[in-house]
């Protein structure tokens, strides 16, 4: 898409976020828009940056490593979120590049992150991903294990948990999944909720989302891999 098209799509999404927040009796400032630039070229991210946007999401460490260091040199205040699965052999790269890692979902990864935080003296904010739909192929801790896992991250590995993240099953009504994530967050004293994508971010805002992850509605359809 052209720079102008991305700029107006961003403005449209921001308006929709503000409307959804007002409808929910919330302050739009409490909802952060993560522009998901995965699978789109560096030029698309650059267009969003020149339009004033600074918060982005990528789902692959390798792709992000190729795309973002150069952009970071030009724009100092980028806030980059990892929203895809993290393999332990990519932890060093992820900790070096991302400001937020949203996909913590297993003990091995918690241990690797804690070690790498110390080694690099860098501490990206962490979100625990919850597999609210209990889908076999999907990443995330099961809802029944979430409390214990969050407690373990905190006490055993000294990792502060800033938020929770979920990706509801594509065919489900997302509402109960968002509500479940909000409930788990509340009872664990976790304040940030990453939920809602292009198709359902308004619903997520109604249920307390503090970060919505929007790709297609900003950058258009992703090119085939
Ligand atoms: C791709 C992706 C998104 C964005 O999806 P859209 O439907 O394009 O808005 C959000 N969250 C995650 C985890 C993703 O992988």
PDB file of C-alpha atoms and ligand atoms in Angstrom:
ATOM      1  CA  UNK A   1       0.000   0.000   0.000  1.00  0.00           C
ATOM      2  CA  UNK A   2       1.090   3.596  -0.529  1.00  0.00           C
ATOM      3  CA  UNK A   3       2.221   5.828   2.319  1.00  0.00           C
ATOM      4  CA  UNK A   4      -1.000   7.836   2.007  1.00  0.00           C
ATOM      5  CA  UNK A   5      -3.146   4.710   2.139  1.00  0.00           C
ATOM      6  CA  UNK A   6      -1.341   3.446   5.245  1.00  0.00           C
ATOM      7  CA  UNK A   7      -1.620   6.859   6.873  1.00  0.00           C
ATOM      8  CA  UNK A   8      -5.382   7.060   6.322  1.00  0.00           C
ATOM      9  CA  UNK A   9      -5.909   3.431   7.369  1.00  0.00           C
ATOM     10  CA  UNK A  10      -4.061   4.199  10.618  1.00  0.00           C
ATOM     11  CA  UNK A  11      -6.262   7.232  11.228  1.00  0.00           C
ATOM     12  CA  UNK A  12      -9.391   5.150  10.578  1.00  0.00           C
ATOM     13  CA  UNK A  13      -8.298   2.427  13.004  1.00  0.00           C
ATOM     14  CA  UNK A  14      -7.444   5.041  15.659  1.00  0.00           C
ATOM     15  CA  UNK A  15     -10.933   6.540  15.254  1.00  0.00           C
ATOM     16  CA  UNK A  16     -12.525   3.120  15.646  1.00  0.00           C
ATOM     17  CA  UNK A  17     -10.445   2.482  18.778  1.00  0.00           C
ATOM     18  CA  UNK A  18     -11.572   5.819  20.236  1.00  0.00           C
ATOM     19  CA  UNK A  19     -15.241   5.036  19.450  1.00  0.00           C
ATOM     20  CA  UNK A  20     -15.002   1.576  21.015  1.00  0.00           C
ATOM     21  CA  UNK A  21     -13.286   3.000  24.095  1.00  0.00           C
ATOM     22  CA  UNK A  22     -15.935   5.690  24.543  1.00  0.00           C
ATOM     23  CA  UNK A  23     -18.713   3.128  24.125  1.00  0.00           C
ATOM     24  CA  UNK A  24     -17.065   1.051  26.864  1.00  0.00           C
ATOM     25  CA  UNK A  25     -16.684   4.099  29.119  1.00  0.00           C
ATOM     26  CA  UNK A  26     -12.900   3.913  28.784  1.00  0.00           C
ATOM     27  CA  UNK A  27     -10.212   6.438  27.940  1.00  0.00           C
ATOM     28  CA  UNK A  28      -8.863   5.810  24.396  1.00  0.00           C
ATOM     29  CA  UNK A  29      -5.395   6.606  25.762  1.00  0.00           C
ATOM     30  CA  UNK A  30      -5.583   3.382  27.741  1.00  0.00           C
ATOM     31  CA  UNK A  31      -5.694   1.347  24.528  1.00  0.00           C
ATOM     32  CA  UNK A  32      -2.437   1.044  22.649  1.00  0.00           C
ATOM     33  CA  UNK A  33      -2.458   0.192  18.936  1.00  0.00           C
ATOM     34  CA  UNK A  34       0.151  -2.346  17.882  1.00  0.00           C
ATOM     35  CA  UNK A  35       0.556  -2.101  14.107  1.00  0.00           C
ATOM     36  CA  UNK A  36       1.340  -5.655  12.982  1.00  0.00           C
ATOM     37  CA  UNK A  37       3.810  -5.313  10.119  1.00  0.00           C
ATOM     38  CA  UNK A  38       4.703  -9.019   9.815  1.00  0.00           C
ATOM     39  CA  UNK A  39       5.119 -10.244   6.240  1.00  0.00           C
ATOM     40  CA  UNK A  40       5.012  -6.656   4.987  1.00  0.00           C
ATOM     41  CA  UNK A  41       8.144  -4.957   3.614  1.00  0.00           C
ATOM     42  CA  UNK A  42      10.255  -2.486   5.549  1.00  0.00           C
ATOM     43  CA  UNK A  43       8.797   0.288   3.359  1.00  0.00           C
ATOM     44  CA  UNK A  44       5.325  -0.325   4.823  1.00  0.00           C
ATOM     45  CA  UNK A  45       6.662   0.000   8.363  1.00  0.00           C
ATOM     46  CA  UNK A  46       8.524   3.117   7.269  1.00  0.00           C
ATOM     47  CA  UNK A  47       5.276   4.631   5.969  1.00  0.00           C
ATOM     48  CA  UNK A  48       3.596   4.070   9.315  1.00  0.00           C
ATOM     49  CA  UNK A  49       6.593   5.606  11.086  1.00  0.00           C
ATOM     50  CA  UNK A  50       6.495   8.740   8.938  1.00  0.00           C
ATOM     51  CA  UNK A  51       2.761   8.934   9.726  1.00  0.00           C
ATOM     52  CA  UNK A  52       3.806   9.207  13.380  1.00  0.00           C
ATOM     53  CA  UNK A  53       3.109   5.656  14.535  1.00  0.00           C
ATOM     54  CA  UNK A  54       5.681   4.030  16.837  1.00  0.00           C
ATOM     55  CA  UNK A  55       4.287   0.747  18.220  1.00  0.00           C
ATOM     56  CA  UNK A  56       4.682  -2.351  16.060  1.00  0.00           C
ATOM     57  CA  UNK A  57       4.271  -6.110  16.211  1.00  0.00           C
ATOM     58  CA  UNK A  58       6.239  -8.829  14.445  1.00  0.00           C
ATOM     59  CA  UNK A  59       5.753 -12.575  14.762  1.00  0.00           C
ATOM     60  CA  UNK A  60       9.155 -13.870  13.612  1.00  0.00           C
ATOM     61  CA  UNK A  61      12.459 -13.003  15.238  1.00  0.00           C
ATOM     62  CA  UNK A  62      14.426 -13.529  12.037  1.00  0.00           C
ATOM     63  CA  UNK A  63      12.196 -11.307   9.919  1.00  0.00           C
ATOM     64  CA  UNK A  64      12.194  -8.606  12.588  1.00  0.00           C
ATOM     65  CA  UNK A  65      15.978  -8.723  12.877  1.00  0.00           C
ATOM     66  CA  UNK A  66      16.245  -8.037   9.154  1.00  0.00           C
ATOM     67  CA  UNK A  67      13.663  -5.259   9.178  1.00  0.00           C
ATOM     68  CA  UNK A  68      13.939  -3.236  12.371  1.00  0.00           C
ATOM     69  CA  UNK A  69      17.532  -2.342  13.438  1.00  0.00           C
ATOM     70  CA  UNK A  70      17.832   0.065  10.512  1.00  0.00           C
ATOM     71  CA  UNK A  71      14.453   1.679  11.285  1.00  0.00           C
ATOM     72  CA  UNK A  72      15.444   2.021  14.926  1.00  0.00           C
ATOM     73  CA  UNK A  73      18.465   4.089  13.907  1.00  0.00           C
ATOM     74  CA  UNK A  74      16.171   6.552  12.192  1.00  0.00           C
ATOM     75  CA  UNK A  75      13.398   6.620  14.785  1.00  0.00           C
ATOM     76  CA  UNK A  76      14.563   6.541  18.397  1.00  0.00           C
ATOM     77  CA  UNK A  77      11.282   5.835  20.165  1.00  0.00           C
ATOM     78  CA  UNK A  78      10.043   2.662  18.462  1.00  0.00           C
ATOM     79  CA  UNK A  79       8.196   0.190  20.682  1.00  0.00           C
ATOM     80  CA  UNK A  80       8.541  -3.269  19.144  1.00  0.00           C
ATOM     81  CA  UNK A  81       6.469  -6.270  20.302  1.00  0.00           C
ATOM     82  CA  UNK A  82       7.128  -9.938  19.580  1.00  0.00           C
ATOM     83  CA  UNK A  83       3.706 -11.548  19.075  1.00  0.00           C
ATOM     84  CA  UNK A  84       4.766 -14.899  17.574  1.00  0.00           C
ATOM     85  CA  UNK A  85       6.183 -18.060  19.152  1.00  0.00           C
ATOM     86  CA  UNK A  86       9.717 -17.784  20.548  1.00  0.00           C
ATOM     87  CA  UNK A  87      12.155 -20.701  20.262  1.00  0.00           C
ATOM     88  CA  UNK A  88      14.776 -20.861  22.988  1.00  0.00           C
ATOM     89  CA  UNK A  89      17.599 -20.668  20.421  1.00  0.00           C
ATOM     90  CA  UNK A  90      16.274 -17.223  19.349  1.00  0.00           C
ATOM     91  CA  UNK A  91      16.004 -15.807  22.869  1.00  0.00           C
ATOM     92  CA  UNK A  92      19.240 -13.780  22.688  1.00  0.00           C
ATOM     93  CA  UNK A  93      18.185 -12.098  19.434  1.00  0.00           C
ATOM     94  CA  UNK A  94      14.673 -11.470  20.755  1.00  0.00           C
ATOM     95  CA  UNK A  95      15.891  -9.888  23.999  1.00  0.00           C
ATOM     96  CA  UNK A  96      18.289  -7.676  22.041  1.00  0.00           C
ATOM     97  CA  UNK A  97      15.626  -6.439  19.622  1.00  0.00           C
ATOM     98  CA  UNK A  98      12.191  -6.360  21.232  1.00  0.00           C
ATOM     99  CA  UNK A  99      10.761  -4.037  23.875  1.00  0.00           C
ATOM    100  CA  UNK A 100       7.917  -6.398  24.703  1.00  0.00           C
ATOM    101  CA  UNK A 101       7.759 -10.188  24.374  1.00  0.00           C
ATOM    102  CA  UNK A 102       4.117 -11.289  24.406  1.00  0.00           C
ATOM    103  CA  UNK A 103       4.527 -15.020  23.963  1.00  0.00           C
ATOM    104  CA  UNK A 104       6.019 -16.422  27.168  1.00  0.00           C
ATOM    105  CA  UNK A 105       4.300 -19.773  27.630  1.00  0.00           C
ATOM    106  CA  UNK A 106       6.640 -22.385  29.136  1.00  0.00           C
ATOM    107  CA  UNK A 107       9.146 -22.849  31.898  1.00  0.00           C
ATOM    108  CA  UNK A 108      12.106 -23.528  29.612  1.00  0.00           C
ATOM    109  CA  UNK A 109      11.501 -20.183  27.937  1.00  0.00           C
ATOM    110  CA  UNK A 110      11.115 -18.388  31.282  1.00  0.00           C
ATOM    111  CA  UNK A 111      14.477 -19.778  32.385  1.00  0.00           C
ATOM    112  CA  UNK A 112      16.167 -18.806  29.107  1.00  0.00           C
ATOM    113  CA  UNK A 113      14.699 -15.281  29.235  1.00  0.00           C
ATOM    114  CA  UNK A 114      15.773 -14.739  32.851  1.00  0.00           C
ATOM    115  CA  UNK A 115      19.333 -15.790  31.985  1.00  0.00           C
ATOM    116  CA  UNK A 116      19.425 -13.591  28.886  1.00  0.00           C
ATOM    117  CA  UNK A 117      18.024 -10.540  30.720  1.00  0.00           C
ATOM    118  CA  UNK A 118      20.946 -10.797  33.099  1.00  0.00           C
ATOM    119  CA  UNK A 119      23.497 -11.405  30.380  1.00  0.00           C
ATOM    120  CA  UNK A 120      22.370  -8.439  28.240  1.00  0.00           C
ATOM    121  CA  UNK A 121      21.285  -6.249  31.146  1.00  0.00           C
ATOM    122  CA  UNK A 122      18.101  -5.601  29.173  1.00  0.00           C
ATOM    123  CA  UNK A 123      14.571  -6.366  30.315  1.00  0.00           C
ATOM    124  CA  UNK A 124      11.818  -6.316  27.708  1.00  0.00           C
ATOM    125  CA  UNK A 125       8.329  -6.354  29.251  1.00  0.00           C
ATOM    126  CA  UNK A 126       6.802  -9.831  29.324  1.00  0.00           C
ATOM    127  CA  UNK A 127       3.299 -11.044  28.554  1.00  0.00           C
ATOM    128  CA  UNK A 128       2.166 -14.607  29.163  1.00  0.00           C
ATOM    129  CA  UNK A 129       0.275 -16.096  26.232  1.00  0.00           C
ATOM    130  CA  UNK A 130      -2.804 -18.081  27.243  1.00  0.00           C
ATOM    131  CA  UNK A 131      -4.291 -20.701  24.928  1.00  0.00           C
ATOM    132  CA  UNK A 132      -7.873 -19.824  25.864  1.00  0.00           C
ATOM    133  CA  UNK A 133      -9.342 -22.143  23.221  1.00  0.00           C
ATOM    134  CA  UNK A 134      -7.188 -25.063  24.405  1.00  0.00           C
ATOM    135  CA  UNK A 135      -6.218 -25.739  20.800  1.00  0.00           C
ATOM    136  CA  UNK A 136      -3.700 -28.545  20.389  1.00  0.00           C
ATOM    137  CA  UNK A 137      -1.534 -26.821  17.787  1.00  0.00           C
ATOM    138  CA  UNK A 138      -1.599 -23.365  19.347  1.00  0.00           C
ATOM    139  CA  UNK A 139       1.035 -21.848  21.624  1.00  0.00           C
ATOM    140  CA  UNK A 140       0.183 -20.583  25.079  1.00  0.00           C
ATOM    141  CA  UNK A 141      -0.346 -21.994  28.549  1.00  0.00           C
ATOM    142  CA  UNK A 142      -3.659 -23.695  29.169  1.00  0.00           C
ATOM    143  CA  UNK A 143      -6.120 -21.583  31.184  1.00  0.00           C
ATOM    144  CA  UNK A 144      -6.004 -24.093  34.048  1.00  0.00           C
ATOM    145  CA  UNK A 145      -2.222 -23.731  34.314  1.00  0.00           C
ATOM    146  CA  UNK A 146      -2.015 -19.970  33.936  1.00  0.00           C
ATOM    147  CA  UNK A 147      -2.077 -19.005  37.646  1.00  0.00           C
ATOM    148  CA  UNK A 148       0.660 -21.486  38.564  1.00  0.00           C
ATOM    149  CA  UNK A 149       2.786 -20.497  35.582  1.00  0.00           C
ATOM    150  CA  UNK A 150       2.543 -16.764  36.333  1.00  0.00           C
ATOM    151  CA  UNK A 151       3.443 -17.447  39.977  1.00  0.00           C
ATOM    152  CA  UNK A 152       6.413 -19.567  38.900  1.00  0.00           C
ATOM    153  CA  UNK A 153       7.704 -16.893  36.502  1.00  0.00           C
ATOM    154  CA  UNK A 154       7.565 -14.366  39.316  1.00  0.00           C
ATOM    155  CA  UNK A 155       8.935 -16.336  42.215  1.00  0.00           C
ATOM    156  CA  UNK A 156      11.318 -18.821  40.646  1.00  0.00           C
ATOM    157  CA  UNK A 157      12.706 -16.711  37.810  1.00  0.00           C
ATOM    158  CA  UNK A 158      12.133 -13.176  39.121  1.00  0.00           C
ATOM    159  CA  UNK A 159      10.315 -12.224  35.939  1.00  0.00           C
ATOM    160  CA  UNK A 160       7.742  -9.429  36.222  1.00  0.00           C
ATOM    161  CA  UNK A 161       4.634 -10.318  34.207  1.00  0.00           C
ATOM    162  CA  UNK A 162       3.237  -7.146  32.658  1.00  0.00           C
ATOM    163  CA  UNK A 163       0.350  -8.613  30.735  1.00  0.00           C
ATOM    164  CA  UNK A 164      -1.500 -11.529  29.188  1.00  0.00           C
ATOM    165  CA  UNK A 165      -2.098 -12.234  25.517  1.00  0.00           C
ATOM    166  CA  UNK A 166      -4.499 -14.533  23.649  1.00  0.00           C
ATOM    167  CA  UNK A 167      -5.440 -15.470  20.100  1.00  0.00           C
ATOM    168  CA  UNK A 168      -8.962 -16.958  20.133  1.00  0.00           C
ATOM    169  CA  UNK A 169      -9.730 -19.854  17.775  1.00  0.00           C
ATOM    170  CA  UNK A 170     -10.489 -18.396  14.332  1.00  0.00           C
ATOM    171  CA  UNK A 171     -14.010 -19.799  14.148  1.00  0.00           C
ATOM    172  CA  UNK A 172     -15.130 -19.047  17.714  1.00  0.00           C
ATOM    173  CA  UNK A 173     -16.997 -16.047  19.018  1.00  0.00           C
ATOM    174  CA  UNK A 174     -13.993 -14.212  20.527  1.00  0.00           C
ATOM    175  CA  UNK A 175     -15.965 -12.646  23.362  1.00  0.00           C
ATOM    176  CA  UNK A 176     -15.767 -15.475  25.946  1.00  0.00           C
ATOM    177  CA  UNK A 177     -12.044 -15.827  25.218  1.00  0.00           C
ATOM    178  CA  UNK A 178     -11.406 -12.137  25.867  1.00  0.00           C
ATOM    179  CA  UNK A 179     -13.530 -12.296  29.019  1.00  0.00           C
ATOM    180  CA  UNK A 180     -11.571 -15.327  30.249  1.00  0.00           C
ATOM    181  CA  UNK A 181      -8.237 -13.582  29.663  1.00  0.00           C
ATOM    182  CA  UNK A 182      -9.476 -10.535  31.613  1.00  0.00           C
ATOM    183  CA  UNK A 183     -10.562 -12.762  34.512  1.00  0.00           C
ATOM    184  CA  UNK A 184      -7.206 -14.564  34.668  1.00  0.00           C
ATOM    185  CA  UNK A 185      -5.378 -11.217  34.578  1.00  0.00           C
ATOM    186  CA  UNK A 186      -7.498  -9.707  37.348  1.00  0.00           C
ATOM    187  CA  UNK A 187      -7.025 -12.578  39.774  1.00  0.00           C
ATOM    188  CA  UNK A 188      -3.255 -12.570  39.176  1.00  0.00           C
ATOM    189  CA  UNK A 189      -2.777  -8.826  39.502  1.00  0.00           C
ATOM    190  CA  UNK A 190      -1.726  -8.445  35.862  1.00  0.00           C
ATOM    191  CA  UNK A 191      -2.700  -5.096  34.353  1.00  0.00           C
ATOM    192  CA  UNK A 192      -2.191  -5.307  30.596  1.00  0.00           C
ATOM    193  CA  UNK A 193      -4.297  -7.307  28.163  1.00  0.00           C
ATOM    194  CA  UNK A 194      -3.190  -7.914  24.576  1.00  0.00           C
ATOM    195  CA  UNK A 195      -6.266  -9.062  22.700  1.00  0.00           C
ATOM    196  CA  UNK A 196      -8.151  -8.165  19.555  1.00  0.00           C
ATOM    197  CA  UNK A 197      -7.041  -8.153  15.916  1.00  0.00           C
ATOM    198  CA  UNK A 198      -8.442  -6.521  12.743  1.00  0.00           C
ATOM    199  CA  UNK A 199     -11.698  -8.482  12.872  1.00  0.00           C
ATOM    200  CA  UNK A 200     -12.508  -8.110  16.550  1.00  0.00           C
ATOM    201  CA  UNK A 201     -10.524  -5.323  18.250  1.00  0.00           C
ATOM    202  CA  UNK A 202     -13.645  -3.343  19.144  1.00  0.00           C
ATOM    203  CA  UNK A 203     -15.050  -6.345  21.022  1.00  0.00           C
ATOM    204  CA  UNK A 204     -11.715  -6.747  22.816  1.00  0.00           C
ATOM    205  CA  UNK A 205     -11.707  -3.086  23.872  1.00  0.00           C
ATOM    206  CA  UNK A 206     -15.173  -3.585  25.373  1.00  0.00           C
ATOM    207  CA  UNK A 207     -13.692  -6.377  27.492  1.00  0.00           C
ATOM    208  CA  UNK A 208     -10.668  -4.436  28.698  1.00  0.00           C
ATOM    209  CA  UNK A 209      -7.937  -4.759  26.028  1.00  0.00           C
ATOM    210  CA  UNK A 210      -5.013  -2.418  26.718  1.00  0.00           C
ATOM    211  CA  UNK A 211      -3.232  -3.403  23.498  1.00  0.00           C
ATOM    212  CA  UNK A 212      -4.870  -4.392  20.238  1.00  0.00           C
ATOM    213  CA  UNK A 213      -2.813  -6.058  17.512  1.00  0.00           C
ATOM    214  CA  UNK A 214      -3.960  -4.847  14.095  1.00  0.00           C
ATOM    215  CA  UNK A 215      -2.316  -5.848  10.815  1.00  0.00           C
ATOM    216  CA  UNK A 216      -4.663  -6.184   7.850  1.00  0.00           C
ATOM    217  CA  UNK A 217      -6.783  -3.114   8.653  1.00  0.00           C
ATOM    218  CA  UNK A 218      -3.623  -0.964   8.508  1.00  0.00           C
ATOM    219  CA  UNK A 219      -1.289  -2.565   5.960  1.00  0.00           C
ATOM    220  CA  UNK A 220      -3.771  -4.482   3.793  1.00  0.00           C
ATOM    221  CA  UNK A 221      -3.753  -8.182   2.985  1.00  0.00           C
ATOM    222  CA  UNK A 222      -0.436  -9.853   3.758  1.00  0.00           C
ATOM    223  CA  UNK A 223       1.547 -11.058   0.741  1.00  0.00           C
ATOM    224  CA  UNK A 224       1.722 -14.861   0.510  1.00  0.00           C
ATOM    225  CA  UNK A 225       4.928 -16.214   2.099  1.00  0.00           C
TER     226      UNK A 225
HETATM  227  C1  LIG B   1      -0.942 -11.577  12.363  1.00  0.00           C
HETATM  228  C2  LIG B   1      -1.305 -11.362  13.769  1.00  0.00           C
HETATM  229  C3  LIG B   1      -2.161 -10.305  14.146  1.00  0.00           C
HETATM  230  C4  LIG B   1      -2.785  -9.336  13.169  1.00  0.00           C
HETATM  231  O1  LIG B   1      -3.849  -9.943  12.483  1.00  0.00           O
HETATM  232  P1  LIG B   1      -4.804  -9.105  11.521  1.00  0.00           P
HETATM  233  O2  LIG B   1      -6.000  -9.966  11.394  1.00  0.00           O
HETATM  234  O3  LIG B   1      -4.068  -8.927  10.246  1.00  0.00           O
HETATM  235  O4  LIG B   1      -5.107  -7.810  12.179  1.00  0.00           O
HETATM  236  C5  LIG B   1      -2.428 -10.152  15.491  1.00  0.00           C
HETATM  237  N1  LIG B   1      -1.899 -10.978  16.428  1.00  0.00           N
HETATM  238  C6  LIG B   1      -1.078 -11.999  16.097  1.00  0.00           C
HETATM  239  C7  LIG B   1      -0.533 -12.871  17.174  1.00  0.00           C
HETATM  240  C8  LIG B   1      -0.766 -12.223  14.769  1.00  0.00           C
HETATM  241  O5  LIG B   1       0.047 -13.254  14.466  1.00  0.00           O
END
